[in-house]
Coordinates of C-alpha atoms in Angstrom, one line a residue:
X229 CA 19.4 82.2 92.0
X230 CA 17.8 78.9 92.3
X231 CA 15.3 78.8 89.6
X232 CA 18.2 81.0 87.2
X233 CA 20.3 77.9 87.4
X234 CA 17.8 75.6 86.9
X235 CA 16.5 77.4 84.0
X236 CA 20.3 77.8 82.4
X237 CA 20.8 73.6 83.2
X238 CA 17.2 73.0 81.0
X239 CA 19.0 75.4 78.3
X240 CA 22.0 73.5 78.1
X241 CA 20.2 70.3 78.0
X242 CA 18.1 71.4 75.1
X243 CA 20.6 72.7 73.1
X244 CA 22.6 69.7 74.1
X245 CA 20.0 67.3 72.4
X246 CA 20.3 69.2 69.1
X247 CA 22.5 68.8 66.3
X248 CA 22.7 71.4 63.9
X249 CA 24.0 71.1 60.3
X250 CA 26.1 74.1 59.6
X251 CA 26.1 73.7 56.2
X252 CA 22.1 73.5 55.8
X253 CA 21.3 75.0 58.4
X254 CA 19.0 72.3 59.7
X255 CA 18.2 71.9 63.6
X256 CA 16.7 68.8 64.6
X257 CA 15.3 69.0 68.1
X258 CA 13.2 67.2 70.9
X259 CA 9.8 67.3 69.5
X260 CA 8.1 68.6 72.7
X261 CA 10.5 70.7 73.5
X262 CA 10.8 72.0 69.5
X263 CA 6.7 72.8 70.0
X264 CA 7.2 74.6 72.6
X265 CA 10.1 76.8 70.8
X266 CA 7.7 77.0 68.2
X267 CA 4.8 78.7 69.7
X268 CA 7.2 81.0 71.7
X269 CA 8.9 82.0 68.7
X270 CA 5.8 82.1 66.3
X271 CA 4.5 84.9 69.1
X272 CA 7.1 87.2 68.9
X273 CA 6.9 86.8 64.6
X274 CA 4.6 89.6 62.8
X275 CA 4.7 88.0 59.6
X276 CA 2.6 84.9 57.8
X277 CA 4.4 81.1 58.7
X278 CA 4.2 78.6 55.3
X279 CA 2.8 75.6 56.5
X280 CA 2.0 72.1 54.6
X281 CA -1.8 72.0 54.0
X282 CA -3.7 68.4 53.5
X283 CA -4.2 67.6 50.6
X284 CA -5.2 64.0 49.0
X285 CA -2.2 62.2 49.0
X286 CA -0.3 63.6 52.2
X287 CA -1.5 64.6 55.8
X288 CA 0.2 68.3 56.0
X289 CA 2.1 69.5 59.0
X290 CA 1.4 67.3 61.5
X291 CA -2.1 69.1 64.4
X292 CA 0.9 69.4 66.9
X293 CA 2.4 71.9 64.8
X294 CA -1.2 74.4 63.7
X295 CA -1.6 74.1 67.4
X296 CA 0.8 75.5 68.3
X297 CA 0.5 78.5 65.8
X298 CA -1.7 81.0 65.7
X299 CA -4.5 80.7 63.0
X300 CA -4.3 84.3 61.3
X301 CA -0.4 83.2 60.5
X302 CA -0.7 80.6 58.4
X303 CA -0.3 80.6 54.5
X304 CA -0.3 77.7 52.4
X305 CA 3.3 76.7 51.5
X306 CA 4.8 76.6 48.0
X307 CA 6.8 73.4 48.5
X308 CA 4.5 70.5 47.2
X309 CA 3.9 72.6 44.3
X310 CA 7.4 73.2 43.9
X311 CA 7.7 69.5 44.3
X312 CA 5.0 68.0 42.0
X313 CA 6.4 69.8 39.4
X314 CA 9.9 68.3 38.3
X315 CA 12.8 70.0 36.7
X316 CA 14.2 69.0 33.4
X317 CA 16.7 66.8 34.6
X318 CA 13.9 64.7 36.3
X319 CA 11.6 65.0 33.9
X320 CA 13.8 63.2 31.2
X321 CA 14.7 60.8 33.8
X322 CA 10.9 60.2 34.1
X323 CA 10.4 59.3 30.4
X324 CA 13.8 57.3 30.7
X325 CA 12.7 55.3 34.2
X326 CA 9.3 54.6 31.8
X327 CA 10.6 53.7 29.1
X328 CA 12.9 50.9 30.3
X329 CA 10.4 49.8 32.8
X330 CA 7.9 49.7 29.4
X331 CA 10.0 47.0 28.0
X332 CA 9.9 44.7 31.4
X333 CA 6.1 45.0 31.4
X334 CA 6.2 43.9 27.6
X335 CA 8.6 40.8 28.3
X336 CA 6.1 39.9 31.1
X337 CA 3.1 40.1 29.1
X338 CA 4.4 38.3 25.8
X339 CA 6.3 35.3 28.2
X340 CA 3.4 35.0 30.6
X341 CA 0.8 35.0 27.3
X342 CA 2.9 32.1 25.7
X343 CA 2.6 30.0 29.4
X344 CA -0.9 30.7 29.1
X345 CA -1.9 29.9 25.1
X346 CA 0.6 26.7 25.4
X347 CA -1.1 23.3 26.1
X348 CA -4.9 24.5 25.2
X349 CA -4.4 27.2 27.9
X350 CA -4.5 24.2 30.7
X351 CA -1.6 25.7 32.6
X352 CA -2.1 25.7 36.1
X353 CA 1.2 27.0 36.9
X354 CA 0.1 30.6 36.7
X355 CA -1.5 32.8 39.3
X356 CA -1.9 36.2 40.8
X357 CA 1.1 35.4 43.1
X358 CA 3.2 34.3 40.5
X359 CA 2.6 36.5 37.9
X360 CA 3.3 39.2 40.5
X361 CA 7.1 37.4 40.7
X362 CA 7.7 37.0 36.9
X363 CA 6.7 40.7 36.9
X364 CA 9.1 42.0 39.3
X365 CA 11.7 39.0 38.0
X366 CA 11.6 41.2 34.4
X367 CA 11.9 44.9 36.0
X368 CA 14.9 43.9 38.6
X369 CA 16.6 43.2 35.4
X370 CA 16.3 46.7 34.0
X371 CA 19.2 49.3 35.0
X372 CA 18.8 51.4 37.9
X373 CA 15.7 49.6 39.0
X374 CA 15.6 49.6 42.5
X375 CA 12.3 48.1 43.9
X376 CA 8.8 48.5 43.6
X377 CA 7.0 51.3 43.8
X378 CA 3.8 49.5 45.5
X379 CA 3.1 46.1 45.9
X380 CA 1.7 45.0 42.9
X381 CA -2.0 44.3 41.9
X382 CA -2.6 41.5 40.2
X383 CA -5.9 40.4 40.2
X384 CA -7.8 37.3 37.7
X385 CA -11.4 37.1 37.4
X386 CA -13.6 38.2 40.3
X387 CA -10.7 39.5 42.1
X388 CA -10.1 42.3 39.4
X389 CA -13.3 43.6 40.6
X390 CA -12.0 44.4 43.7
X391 CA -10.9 48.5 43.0
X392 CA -7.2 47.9 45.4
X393 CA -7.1 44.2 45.9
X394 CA -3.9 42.8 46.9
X395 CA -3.2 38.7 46.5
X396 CA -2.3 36.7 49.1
X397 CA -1.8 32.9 49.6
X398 CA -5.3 32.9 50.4
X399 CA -6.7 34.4 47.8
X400 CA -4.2 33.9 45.2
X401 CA -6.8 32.9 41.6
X402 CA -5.1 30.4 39.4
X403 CA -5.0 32.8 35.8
X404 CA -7.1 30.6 32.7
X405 CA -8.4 32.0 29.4
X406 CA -11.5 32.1 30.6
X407 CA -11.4 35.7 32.7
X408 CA -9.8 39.2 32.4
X409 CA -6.7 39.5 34.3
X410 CA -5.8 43.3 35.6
X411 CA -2.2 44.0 37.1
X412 CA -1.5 47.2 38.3
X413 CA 2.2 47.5 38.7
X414 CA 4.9 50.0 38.9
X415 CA 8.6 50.5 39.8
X416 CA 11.3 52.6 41.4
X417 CA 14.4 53.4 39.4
X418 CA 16.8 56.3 40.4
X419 CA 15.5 58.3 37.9
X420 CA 12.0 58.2 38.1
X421 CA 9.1 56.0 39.6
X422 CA 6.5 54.1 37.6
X423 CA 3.1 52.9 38.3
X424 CA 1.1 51.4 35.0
X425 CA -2.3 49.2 34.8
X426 CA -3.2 47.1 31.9
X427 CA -5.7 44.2 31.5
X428 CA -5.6 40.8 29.5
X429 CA -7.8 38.2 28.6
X430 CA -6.0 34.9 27.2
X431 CA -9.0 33.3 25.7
X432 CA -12.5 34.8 24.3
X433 CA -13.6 37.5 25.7
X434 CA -17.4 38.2 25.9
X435 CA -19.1 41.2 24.2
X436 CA -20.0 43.2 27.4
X437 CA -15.8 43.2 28.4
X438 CA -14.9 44.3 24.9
X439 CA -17.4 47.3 25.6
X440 CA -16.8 48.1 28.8
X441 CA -12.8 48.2 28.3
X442 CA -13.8 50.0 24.9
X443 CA -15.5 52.9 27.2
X444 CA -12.8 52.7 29.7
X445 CA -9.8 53.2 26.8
X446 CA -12.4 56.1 24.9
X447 CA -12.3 57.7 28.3
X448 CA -8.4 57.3 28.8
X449 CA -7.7 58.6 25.1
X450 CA -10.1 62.0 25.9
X451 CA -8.6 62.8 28.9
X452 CA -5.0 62.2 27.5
X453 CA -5.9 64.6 24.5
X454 CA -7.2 67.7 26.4
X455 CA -5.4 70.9 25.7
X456 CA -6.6 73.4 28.9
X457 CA -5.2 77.0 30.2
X458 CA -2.2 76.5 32.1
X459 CA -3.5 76.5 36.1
X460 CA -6.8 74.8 35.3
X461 CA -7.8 72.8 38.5
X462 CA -7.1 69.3 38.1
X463 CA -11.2 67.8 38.7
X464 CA -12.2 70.1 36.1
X465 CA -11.1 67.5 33.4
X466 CA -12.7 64.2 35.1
X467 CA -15.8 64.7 32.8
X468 CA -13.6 64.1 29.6
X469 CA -12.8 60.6 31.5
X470 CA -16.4 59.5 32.4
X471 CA -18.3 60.5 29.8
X472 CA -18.9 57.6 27.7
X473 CA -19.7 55.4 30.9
X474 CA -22.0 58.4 32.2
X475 CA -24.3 57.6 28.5
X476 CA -24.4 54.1 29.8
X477 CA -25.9 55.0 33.2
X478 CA -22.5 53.9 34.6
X479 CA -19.3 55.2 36.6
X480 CA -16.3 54.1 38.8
X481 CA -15.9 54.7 42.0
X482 CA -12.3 55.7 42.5
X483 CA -10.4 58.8 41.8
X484 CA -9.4 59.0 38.0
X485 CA -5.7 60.4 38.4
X486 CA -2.4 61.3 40.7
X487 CA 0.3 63.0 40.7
X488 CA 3.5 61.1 41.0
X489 CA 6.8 61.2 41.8
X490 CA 10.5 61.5 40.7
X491 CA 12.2 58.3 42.9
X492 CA 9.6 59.4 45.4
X493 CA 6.2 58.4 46.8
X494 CA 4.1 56.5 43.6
X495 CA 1.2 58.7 45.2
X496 CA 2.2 62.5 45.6
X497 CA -0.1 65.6 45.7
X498 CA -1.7 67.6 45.5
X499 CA -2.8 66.8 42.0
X500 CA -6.1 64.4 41.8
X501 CA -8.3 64.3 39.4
X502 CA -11.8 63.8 40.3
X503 CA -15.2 65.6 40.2
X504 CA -16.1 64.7 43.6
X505 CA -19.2 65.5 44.9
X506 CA -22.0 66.5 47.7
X507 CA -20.7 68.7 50.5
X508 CA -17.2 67.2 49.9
X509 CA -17.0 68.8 46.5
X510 CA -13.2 70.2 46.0
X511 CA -10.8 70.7 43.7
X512 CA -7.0 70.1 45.1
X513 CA -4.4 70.7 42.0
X514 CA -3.8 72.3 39.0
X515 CA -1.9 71.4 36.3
X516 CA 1.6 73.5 35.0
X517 CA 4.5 72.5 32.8
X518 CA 6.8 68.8 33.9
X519 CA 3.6 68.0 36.2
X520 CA 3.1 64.1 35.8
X521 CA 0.0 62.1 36.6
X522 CA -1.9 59.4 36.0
X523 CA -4.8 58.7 33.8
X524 CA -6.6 55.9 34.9
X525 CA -10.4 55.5 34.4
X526 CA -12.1 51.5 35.2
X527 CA -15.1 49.7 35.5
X528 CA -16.2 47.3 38.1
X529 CA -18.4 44.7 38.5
X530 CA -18.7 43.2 41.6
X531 CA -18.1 39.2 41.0
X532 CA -17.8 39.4 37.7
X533 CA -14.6 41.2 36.5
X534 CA -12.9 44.8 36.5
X535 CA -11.0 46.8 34.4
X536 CA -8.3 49.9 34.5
X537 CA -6.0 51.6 32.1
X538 CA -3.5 54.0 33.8
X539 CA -0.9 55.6 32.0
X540 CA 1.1 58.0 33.3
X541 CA 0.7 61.6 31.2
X542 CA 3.4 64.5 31.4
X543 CA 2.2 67.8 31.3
X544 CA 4.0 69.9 28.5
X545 CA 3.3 73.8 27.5
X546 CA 2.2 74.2 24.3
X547 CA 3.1 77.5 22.1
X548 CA 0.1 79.0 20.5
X549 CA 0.0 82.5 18.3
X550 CA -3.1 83.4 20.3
X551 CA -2.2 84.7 23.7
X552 CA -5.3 86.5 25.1
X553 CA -6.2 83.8 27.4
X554 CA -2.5 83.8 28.7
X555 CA -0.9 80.0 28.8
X556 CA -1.8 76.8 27.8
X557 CA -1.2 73.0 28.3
X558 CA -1.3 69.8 26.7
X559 CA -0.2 65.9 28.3
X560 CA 2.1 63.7 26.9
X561 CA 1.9 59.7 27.7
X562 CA 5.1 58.8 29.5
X563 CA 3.9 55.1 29.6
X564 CA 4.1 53.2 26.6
X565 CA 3.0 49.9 26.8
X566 CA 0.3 48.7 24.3
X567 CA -4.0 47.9 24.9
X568 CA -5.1 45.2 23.9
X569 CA -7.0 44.8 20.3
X570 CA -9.2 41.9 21.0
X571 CA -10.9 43.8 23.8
X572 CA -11.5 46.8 21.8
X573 CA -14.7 47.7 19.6
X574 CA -13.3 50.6 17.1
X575 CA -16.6 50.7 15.8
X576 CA -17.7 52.4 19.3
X577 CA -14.7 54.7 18.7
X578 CA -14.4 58.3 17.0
X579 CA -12.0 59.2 14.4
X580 CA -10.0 60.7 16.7
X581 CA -9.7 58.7 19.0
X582 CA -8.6 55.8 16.7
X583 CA -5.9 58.5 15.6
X584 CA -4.6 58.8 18.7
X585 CA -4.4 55.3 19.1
X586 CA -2.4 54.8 16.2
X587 CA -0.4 57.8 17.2
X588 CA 0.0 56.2 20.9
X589 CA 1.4 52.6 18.9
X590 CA 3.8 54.6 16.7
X591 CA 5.4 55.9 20.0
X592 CA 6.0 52.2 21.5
X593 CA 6.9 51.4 17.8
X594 CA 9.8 53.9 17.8
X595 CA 10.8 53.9 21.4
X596 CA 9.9 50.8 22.7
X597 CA 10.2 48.2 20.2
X598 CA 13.6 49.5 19.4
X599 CA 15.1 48.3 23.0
X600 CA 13.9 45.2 22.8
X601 CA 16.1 42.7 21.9
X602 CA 14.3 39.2 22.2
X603 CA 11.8 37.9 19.4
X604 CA 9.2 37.0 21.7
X605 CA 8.6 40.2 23.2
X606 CA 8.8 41.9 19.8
X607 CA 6.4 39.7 18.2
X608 CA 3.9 40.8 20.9
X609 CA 4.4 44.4 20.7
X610 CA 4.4 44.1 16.8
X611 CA 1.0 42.4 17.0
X612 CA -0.6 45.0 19.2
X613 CA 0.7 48.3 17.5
X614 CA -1.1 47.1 14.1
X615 CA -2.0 50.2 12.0
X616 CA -6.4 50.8 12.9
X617 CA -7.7 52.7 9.9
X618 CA -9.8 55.6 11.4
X619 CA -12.7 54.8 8.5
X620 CA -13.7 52.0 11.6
X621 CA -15.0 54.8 13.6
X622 CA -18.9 54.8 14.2
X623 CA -19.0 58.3 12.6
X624 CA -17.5 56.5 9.2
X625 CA -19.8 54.0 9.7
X626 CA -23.0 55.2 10.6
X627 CA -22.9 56.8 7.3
X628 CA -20.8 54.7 4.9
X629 CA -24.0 53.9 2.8
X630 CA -24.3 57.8 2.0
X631 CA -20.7 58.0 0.9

């Protein structure tokens, strides 16, 4: 009778400690005591349990909770899939959130570019730190911003060859014209999150930076212009990103892309495009219709300078009259914010790609430009969307003196 009562008091105490939401059904419960329920419960159940896997980007079900389960139970879940790919209403809210934070990243690059072309380019007022500040100054003033998404990267010289550097009074780089400066940035808005990386140079930049961030944008533009079967695994594509540093001897070491998401974590999986390698070789992802990830290949030389270009790409199904191989996709750029001309070699560049380019500048020309209001900032988005005639191409060149 004893041990009865003192089994019905550890009942009531338990059941006492949760709260249960009618109207979701949710029970939230003493974690020790929830394990326990757990593995009594998952006992007594004949059928597979769903749990979170690992992926990249998040941990999965915590150990506590496989330990506690039988291995021959568990399935992989649907719910990050279900996650990672965004209904319509988020997905417009995604081009929205990008759009408006577009125009703050173009008021900060055409302000902080006048600071640092004024007085000979002697300004010593500017540095990573802030930079950083006039950058989060210009997106707190864009509607339904609400913070940002990661602390941002701003890095000047040397420091920008540091892959995730983060300034600090210690190491916060006054920014001159004589060095690329790289700021990796994004923000959270209500309707989407945003996470861009551009780099500048305010004076003359040398011949090996204009090719390596030539390679780096030829990489960007291939990747952004795949079209692949609906479900291909997301490292599959990495090659399209690499290859022109790969005929140079050269890579990055970094992942080339993320998933993202809507007012969420600027990180999400399981989408992550890389090749990876050795006996860690996997692929994690795979891309569907309203996915959104970046694109972000770099280059990186240690003490010297680095370089990345991440836009953010939405994954949209295409329609084609051939349907033997079942579905296909294509990725739309989300981010619109210009490159930078003087760093770029078009001779390097294929016909194609220099059409994309121009196709990419119409975009911020028609949905950009057209929201921003002060001269200064158009001016600078005016000068950087300038029509490239594809005849600049190396394959135009190489044989102009046949034509």
């Amino acid at each position: 009778g004893g041990r009865r009562q003192a089994s019905h008091s550890r009942r009531r105490r338990r059941f006492a400690s949760i709260l249960i939401f009618f109207s979701t059904c949710t029970v939230i419960g003493d974690i020790s005591e929830s394990l326990e329920d757990l593995e009594n419960w998952s006992k007594t159940f004949n059928k597979s349990i769903l749990l979170t896997t690992p992926s990249t980007y998040l941990t999965g079900a915590s150990f506590a909770v496989y330990e506690s389960i039988s291995n021959s139970q568990f399935k992989d879940s649907p719910v990050m899939i279900a996650k990672n790919v965004k209904n319509d209403i988020e997905a417009q809210g995604m081009i929205n959130s990008h759009l408006r934070d577009a125009v703050a990243l173009c008021q900060f690059s055409a302000h902080l570019e006048e600071e640092m072309m004024s007085e000979g380019g002697s300004n010593e007022n500017w540095t990573e730190l802030s930079a950083s500040k006039l950058l989060a100054d210009y997106r707190a003033m864009q509607e339904l911003h609400v913070e940002p998404s990661f602390t941002t990267i701003a890095a000047f010289g040397p420091n920008s060859a540091v892959i995730h550097y983060t300034p600090s009074p210690e190491t916060d780089a006054p920014i001159t014209q004589n060095g690329l400066f790289l700021v990796d940035s994004g923000g959270q808005y209500i309707d989407g999150t945003t996470d861009v990386t551009r780099a500048f140079h305010y004076g003359h930049p040398t011949d090996h930076q204009i090719e390596m961030y030539t390679r780096v944008l030829m990489g960007a533009i291939d990747l952004a212009s795949v079209i692949i079967p609906k479900n291909t695994q997301d490292g599959a594509i990495d090659l399209a990103t690499r290859q022109h540093l790969f005929d140079k001897g050269l890579n990055f070491r970094h992942g080339t892309g993320h998933g993202i998401g809507a007012y969420l974590k600027v990180h999400e999986g399981p989408i992550n495009v890389h090749m990876h390698s050795g006996t860690e070789s996997r692929l994690t992802g795979s891309f569907a219709h309203n996915m959104f990830f970046s694109d972000e290949p770099g280059y990186y030389e240690d003490g010297n300078f680095g370089i990345r270009l991440e836009t953010i790409l939405r994954v949209v199904a295409i329609n084609l009259t051939e349907t033997t191989y079942g579905e296909f996709v294509r990725f739309e750029p989300v981010t619109l914010v210009p490159f930078e001309p003087k760093l770029i070699d078009f001779e390097l560049m294929s016909t194609k790609q220099i059409e994309y380019y121009n196709t990419y500048n119409e975009k911020i020309i028609n949905q950009v430009l057209t929201l921003v209001e002060d001269e200064r900032t158009r001016q600078w988005i005016e000068s950087r969307t300038q029509y490239v005639s594809p005849a600049k191409s190396y394959e135009v060149q190489k044989w102009r003196d046949e034509i």
